[in-house]
PDB file of C-alpha atoms in Angstrom:
ATOM      1  CA  MET A  23     147.819  99.839  55.065  1.00 43.00           C
ATOM      2  CA  PHE A  24     150.529  98.774  57.152  1.00 43.00           C
ATOM      3  CA  ALA A  25     153.495 100.087  55.041  1.00 44.00           C
ATOM      4  CA  ALA A  26     151.677 103.622  54.917  1.00 44.00           C
ATOM      5  CA  ASP A  27     152.028 103.748  58.591  1.00 45.00           C
ATOM      6  CA  THR A  28     155.664 103.099  58.870  1.00 43.00           C
ATOM      7  CA  THR A  29     157.015 104.597  55.699  1.00 40.00           C
ATOM      8  CA  VAL A  30     157.720 108.071  56.549  1.00 40.00           C
ATOM      9  CA  PRO A  31     159.677 107.432  60.004  1.00 41.00           C
ATOM     10  CA  LEU A  32     161.737 104.774  58.043  1.00 38.00           C
ATOM     11  CA  LEU A  33     162.513 107.209  55.106  1.00 37.00           C
ATOM     12  CA  VAL A  34     163.607 109.839  57.670  1.00 41.00           C
ATOM     13  CA  ALA A  35     165.837 107.328  59.539  1.00 41.00           C
ATOM     14  CA  SER A  36     167.678 105.795  56.557  1.00 41.00           C
ATOM     15  CA  GLY A  37     168.578 109.414  55.237  1.00 45.00           C
ATOM     16  CA  GLY A  38     166.425 109.686  52.179  1.00 45.00           C
ATOM     17  CA  VAL A  39     164.955 108.118  49.491  1.00 47.00           C
ATOM     18  CA  GLY A  40     167.752 107.723  46.899  1.00 47.00           C
ATOM     19  CA  LYS A  41     170.481 106.010  49.458  1.00 47.00           C
ATOM     20  CA  ASP A  42     169.350 102.825  49.337  1.00 50.00           C
ATOM     21  CA  ASP A  43     165.469 101.952  48.641  1.00 51.00           C
ATOM     22  CA  THR A  44     165.859  97.970  49.121  1.00 52.00           C
ATOM     23  CA  ALA A  45     166.869  98.367  52.643  1.00 49.00           C
ATOM     24  CA  THR A  46     164.174 100.775  53.251  1.00 49.00           C
ATOM     25  CA  LYS A  47     161.592  98.348  51.682  1.00 50.00           C
ATOM     26  CA  ALA A  48     162.989  95.674  54.047  1.00 48.00           C
ATOM     27  CA  CYS A  49     162.635  97.470  57.020  1.00 49.00           C
ATOM     28  CA  ALA A  50     159.081  98.667  56.174  1.00 50.00           C
ATOM     29  CA  SER A  51     157.971  94.907  55.657  1.00 52.00           C
ATOM     30  CA  SER A  52     159.634  93.805  58.605  1.00 53.00           C
ATOM     31  CA  SER A  53     158.055  96.670  60.600  1.00 63.00           C
ATOM     32  CA  SER A  54     154.748  96.239  59.275  1.00 75.00           C
ATOM     33  CA  TRP A  55     154.757  92.345  60.569  1.00 77.00           C
ATOM     34  CA  ALA A  56     155.970  93.544  63.611  1.00 76.00           C
ATOM     35  CA  ALA A  57     152.773  95.628  63.964  1.00 76.00           C
ATOM     36  CA  VAL A  58     150.502  92.842  63.199  1.00 78.00           C
ATOM     37  CA  PRO A  59     150.254  91.219  66.885  1.00 82.00           C
ATOM     38  CA  ARG A  60     149.864  94.758  68.441  1.00 79.00           C
ATOM     39  CA  ARG A  61     146.938  95.354  65.815  1.00 77.00           C
ATOM     40  CA  TRP A  62     145.231  92.028  66.672  1.00 82.00           C
ATOM     41  CA  LEU A  63     145.466  92.876  70.376  1.00 85.00           C
ATOM     42  CA  ALA A  64     143.551  96.108  69.799  1.00 78.00           C
ATOM     43  CA  VAL A  65     141.158  94.142  67.643  1.00 78.00           C
ATOM     44  CA  CYS A  66     140.765  91.611  70.632  1.00 83.00           C
ATOM     45  CA  ILE A  67     140.478  94.291  73.182  1.00 84.00           C
ATOM     46  CA  ALA A  68     137.553  96.145  70.972  1.00 78.00           C
ATOM     47  CA  VAL A  69     135.709  92.646  70.638  1.00 80.00           C
ATOM     48  CA  LEU A  70     136.043  91.980  74.389  1.00 85.00           C
ATOM     49  CA  VAL A  71     134.882  95.785  75.033  1.00 82.00           C
ATOM     50  CA  THR A  72     131.766  95.058  72.635  1.00 78.00           C
ATOM     51  CA  LEU A  73     131.020  91.807  74.172  1.00 81.00           C
ATOM     52  CA  LEU A  74     131.209  92.938  77.744  1.00 84.00           C
ATOM     53  CA  ASP A  75     129.506  96.102  77.066  1.00 80.00           C
ATOM     54  CA  ASN A  76     126.501  94.737  75.023  1.00 78.00           C
ATOM     55  CA  PHE A  77     125.633  91.497  76.484  1.00 80.00           C
ATOM     56  CA  PRO A  78     123.808  92.782  79.593  1.00 82.00           C
ATOM     57  CA  TYR A  79     121.547  95.323  77.231  1.00 82.00           C
ATOM     58  CA  GLY A  80     120.352  92.090  75.595  1.00 81.00           C
ATOM     59  CA  PHE A  81     118.678  90.964  78.748  1.00 80.00           C
ATOM     60  CA  LEU A  82     116.848  93.946  79.082  1.00 80.00           C
ATOM     61  CA  LEU A  83     115.359  94.400  75.420  1.00 81.00           C
ATOM     62  CA  PHE A  84     112.646  91.626  75.954  1.00 78.00           C
ATOM     63  CA  PRO A  85     110.295  91.491  79.251  1.00 74.00           C
ATOM     64  CA  MET A  86     111.410  89.193  81.627  1.00 72.00           C
ATOM     65  CA  SER A  87     108.213  87.094  81.194  1.00 69.00           C
ATOM     66  CA  ALA A  88     108.848  86.474  77.734  1.00 68.00           C
ATOM     67  CA  GLU A  89     112.482  84.728  78.855  1.00 74.00           C
ATOM     68  CA  LEU A  90     114.031  85.545  75.409  1.00 76.00           C
ATOM     69  CA  HIS A  91     117.145  86.617  76.842  1.00 74.00           C
ATOM     70  CA  GLY A  92     119.286  84.775  74.288  1.00 79.00           C
ATOM     71  CA  VAL A  93     117.503  86.408  71.324  1.00 81.00           C
ATOM     72  CA  GLY A  94     117.725  89.886  72.938  1.00 82.00           C
ATOM     73  CA  VAL A  95     121.687  89.013  73.190  1.00 83.00           C
ATOM     74  CA  SER A  96     121.730  87.956  69.885  1.00 84.00           C
ATOM     75  CA  MET A  97     120.178  90.974  68.512  1.00 83.00           C
ATOM     76  CA  VAL A  98     122.290  93.151  70.414  1.00 83.00           C
ATOM     77  CA  LEU A  99     125.754  91.675  69.557  1.00 84.00           C
ATOM     78  CA  LEU A 100     124.572  91.182  65.754  1.00 86.00           C
ATOM     79  CA  SER A 101     123.570  94.905  65.590  1.00 82.00           C
ATOM     80  CA  ALA A 102     127.042  95.715  67.174  1.00 82.00           C
ATOM     81  CA  ALA A 103     128.810  93.570  64.855  1.00 83.00           C
ATOM     82  CA  VAL A 104     127.112  95.326  61.885  1.00 85.00           C
ATOM     83  CA  ALA A 105     127.919  98.631  63.144  1.00 81.00           C
ATOM     84  CA  GLN A 106     131.372  97.912  63.483  1.00 80.00           C
ATOM     85  CA  LEU A 107     131.728  96.260  59.979  1.00 82.00           C
ATOM     86  CA  ILE A 108     130.177  99.409  58.898  1.00 82.00           C
ATOM     87  CA  PHE A 109     132.728 101.712  60.662  1.00 79.00           C
ATOM     88  CA  ALA A 110     135.619  99.589  59.509  1.00 77.00           C
ATOM     89  CA  GLY A 111     134.827  99.860  55.918  1.00 79.00           C
ATOM     90  CA  SER A 112     133.534 103.247  55.372  1.00 80.00           C
ATOM     91  CA  SER A 113     133.851 105.418  58.467  1.00 75.00           C
ATOM     92  CA  THR A 114     136.708 108.150  58.531  1.00 77.00           C
ATOM     93  CA  PHE A 115     137.054 107.810  61.818  1.00 73.00           C
ATOM     94  CA  ASP A 116     140.108 105.810  63.116  1.00 72.00           C
ATOM     95  CA  GLU A 117     138.835 103.971  66.024  1.00 71.00           C
ATOM     96  CA  GLY A 118     135.002 103.465  65.335  1.00 71.00           C
ATOM     97  CA  LEU A 119     133.641 101.026  68.073  1.00 72.00           C
ATOM     98  CA  GLY A 120     130.060 100.038  67.120  1.00 71.00           C
ATOM     99  CA  CYS A 121     128.128  99.502  70.667  1.00 73.00           C
ATOM    100  CA  MET A 122     124.563  99.850  71.820  1.00 73.00           C
ATOM    101  CA  ILE A 123     124.154 103.434  73.208  1.00 75.00           C
ATOM    102  CA  VAL A 124     123.409 103.039  76.792  1.00 78.00           C
ATOM    103  CA  GLU A 125     120.922 105.745  77.106  1.00 80.00           C
ATOM    104  CA  ASN A 126     118.667 103.797  74.525  1.00 80.00           C
ATOM    105  CA  ILE A 127     118.328 100.874  76.808  1.00 82.00           C
ATOM    106  CA  PRO A 128     115.676 102.426  79.611  1.00 84.00           C
ATOM    107  CA  MET A 129     113.622 103.640  76.492  1.00 85.00           C
ATOM    108  CA  LEU A 130     113.467 100.020  74.955  1.00 85.00           C
ATOM    109  CA  HIS A 131     113.109  98.630  78.140  1.00 85.00           C
ATOM    110  CA  SER A 132     109.934 100.750  79.111  1.00 88.00           C
ATOM    111  CA  MET A 133     108.654  99.978  75.461  1.00 88.00           C
ATOM    112  CA  ALA A 134     108.756  96.069  76.169  1.00 87.00           C
ATOM    113  CA  ASN A 135     107.180  96.306  79.663  1.00 87.00           C
ATOM    114  CA  SER A 136     104.278  98.351  78.267  1.00 91.00           C
ATOM    115  CA  VAL A 137     103.956  96.179  75.146  1.00 90.00           C
ATOM    116  CA  SER A 138     103.911  93.075  77.471  1.00 87.00           C
ATOM    117  CA  ALA A 139     101.617  94.753  80.056  1.00 89.00           C
ATOM    118  CA  SER A 140      99.188  95.659  77.023  1.00 93.00           C
ATOM    119  CA  LEU A 141      99.027  92.126  75.181  1.00 90.00           C
ATOM    120  CA  VAL A 142      98.639  90.233  78.595  1.00 88.00           C
ATOM    121  CA  GLY A 143      96.064  87.968  76.888  1.00 90.00           C
ATOM    122  CA  PHE A 144      98.156  87.339  73.759  1.00 91.00           C
ATOM    123  CA  PRO A 145     101.608  86.558  74.768  1.00 84.00           C
ATOM    124  CA  ASP A 146     102.300  85.401  71.426  1.00 87.00           C
ATOM    125  CA  MET A 147     102.342  88.659  69.882  1.00 91.00           C
ATOM    126  CA  VAL A 148     104.669  90.419  72.258  1.00 86.00           C
ATOM    127  CA  VAL A 149     107.738  89.316  70.341  1.00 86.00           C
ATOM    128  CA  PRO A 150     106.512  90.386  66.819  1.00 91.00           C
ATOM    129  CA  THR A 151     105.280  93.612  68.214  1.00 93.00           C
ATOM    130  CA  LEU A 152     108.237  94.680  70.066  1.00 90.00           C
ATOM    131  CA  LEU A 153     110.333  93.521  66.899  1.00 89.00           C
ATOM    132  CA  ALA A 154     107.985  95.853  64.799  1.00 94.00           C
ATOM    133  CA  LEU A 155     108.242  98.588  67.506  1.00 92.00           C
ATOM    134  CA  TYR A 156     111.999  98.480  67.865  1.00 88.00           C
ATOM    135  CA  MET A 157     112.388  98.625  64.253  1.00 91.00           C
ATOM    136  CA  THR A 158     110.340 101.592  63.613  1.00 94.00           C
ATOM    137  CA  ALA A 159     111.899 103.324  66.451  1.00 89.00           C
ATOM    138  CA  SER A 160     115.246 102.701  65.081  1.00 85.00           C
ATOM    139  CA  LEU A 161     114.366 103.668  61.736  1.00 92.00           C
ATOM    140  CA  LEU A 162     112.567 106.961  62.552  1.00 93.00           C
ATOM    141  CA  THR A 163     115.850 107.740  64.982  1.00 85.00           C
ATOM    142  CA  ALA A 164     118.015 107.138  61.833  1.00 86.00           C
ATOM    143  CA  VAL A 165     115.865 109.671  59.460  1.00 93.00           C
ATOM    144  CA  ALA A 166     115.878 112.239  62.149  1.00 89.00           C
ATOM    145  CA  PHE A 167     119.861 111.917  62.569  1.00 83.00           C
ATOM    146  CA  LEU A 168     120.040 111.757  58.709  1.00 88.00           C
ATOM    147  CA  LEU A 169     117.803 114.961  58.521  1.00 90.00           C
ATOM    148  CA  LEU A 170     120.023 116.589  60.974  1.00 85.00           C
ATOM    149  CA  GLY A 171     122.993 115.894  59.091  1.00 84.00           C
ATOM    150  CA  HIS A 172     121.426 116.770  55.556  1.00 88.00           C
ATOM    151  CA  PHE A 173     120.474 120.159  56.898  1.00 87.00           C
ATOM    152  CA  GLN A 174     123.494 120.933  58.785  1.00 84.00           C
ATOM    153  CA  MET A 175     121.664 121.546  61.915  1.00 83.00           C
ATOM    154  CA  ASP A 176     124.328 120.172  63.892  1.00 76.00           C
ATOM    155  CA  ARG A 177     123.949 123.697  66.190  1.00 78.00           C
ATOM    156  CA  LEU A 178     120.731 122.248  67.369  1.00 77.00           C
ATOM    157  CA  PHE A 179     122.668 119.859  69.466  1.00 73.00           C
ATOM    158  CA  MET A 180     124.423 122.755  71.348  1.00 76.00           C
ATOM    159  CA  LEU A 181     120.665 123.499  72.858  1.00 78.00           C
ATOM    160  CA  LEU A 182     120.737 120.103  74.675  1.00 72.00           C
ATOM    161  CA  PRO A 183     121.817 119.691  78.009  1.00 73.00           C
ATOM    162  CA  LYS A 184     125.023 118.045  78.594  1.00 68.00           C
TER     163      LYS A 184
END
């Protein structure tokens, strides 16, 4: 992966393929090693952005009365890590970044508040109900987007207001 990024400029700079292949390979390997710190810096920045972006969302996933902020933060960061691994392994995007969509947070927060308000007498049932509700909402959203992609209904998004 590193050599593919630097092969073309090195071949042009050295005057072609047939001149000195050993010098070109040596330059390619040293140049690819020089790119490693830049790539690690990009990875560190992406991890920092993911942490800073997703950390506050974990506090909003469960009602304040449940005091499960650590579980919410863990859920959000784990889902971001899984999304990042999937993007890195199978995405065609060069810079895919797995994060929580900020537009979902008010919906999830209102679901948490309504579940905790309706289960006042059963506080031990709030967390399992919320987890089942979040799972169902996530699966239904995924199925909706899968069907939109399968039936090539991408023009439907043009009708949505920006």
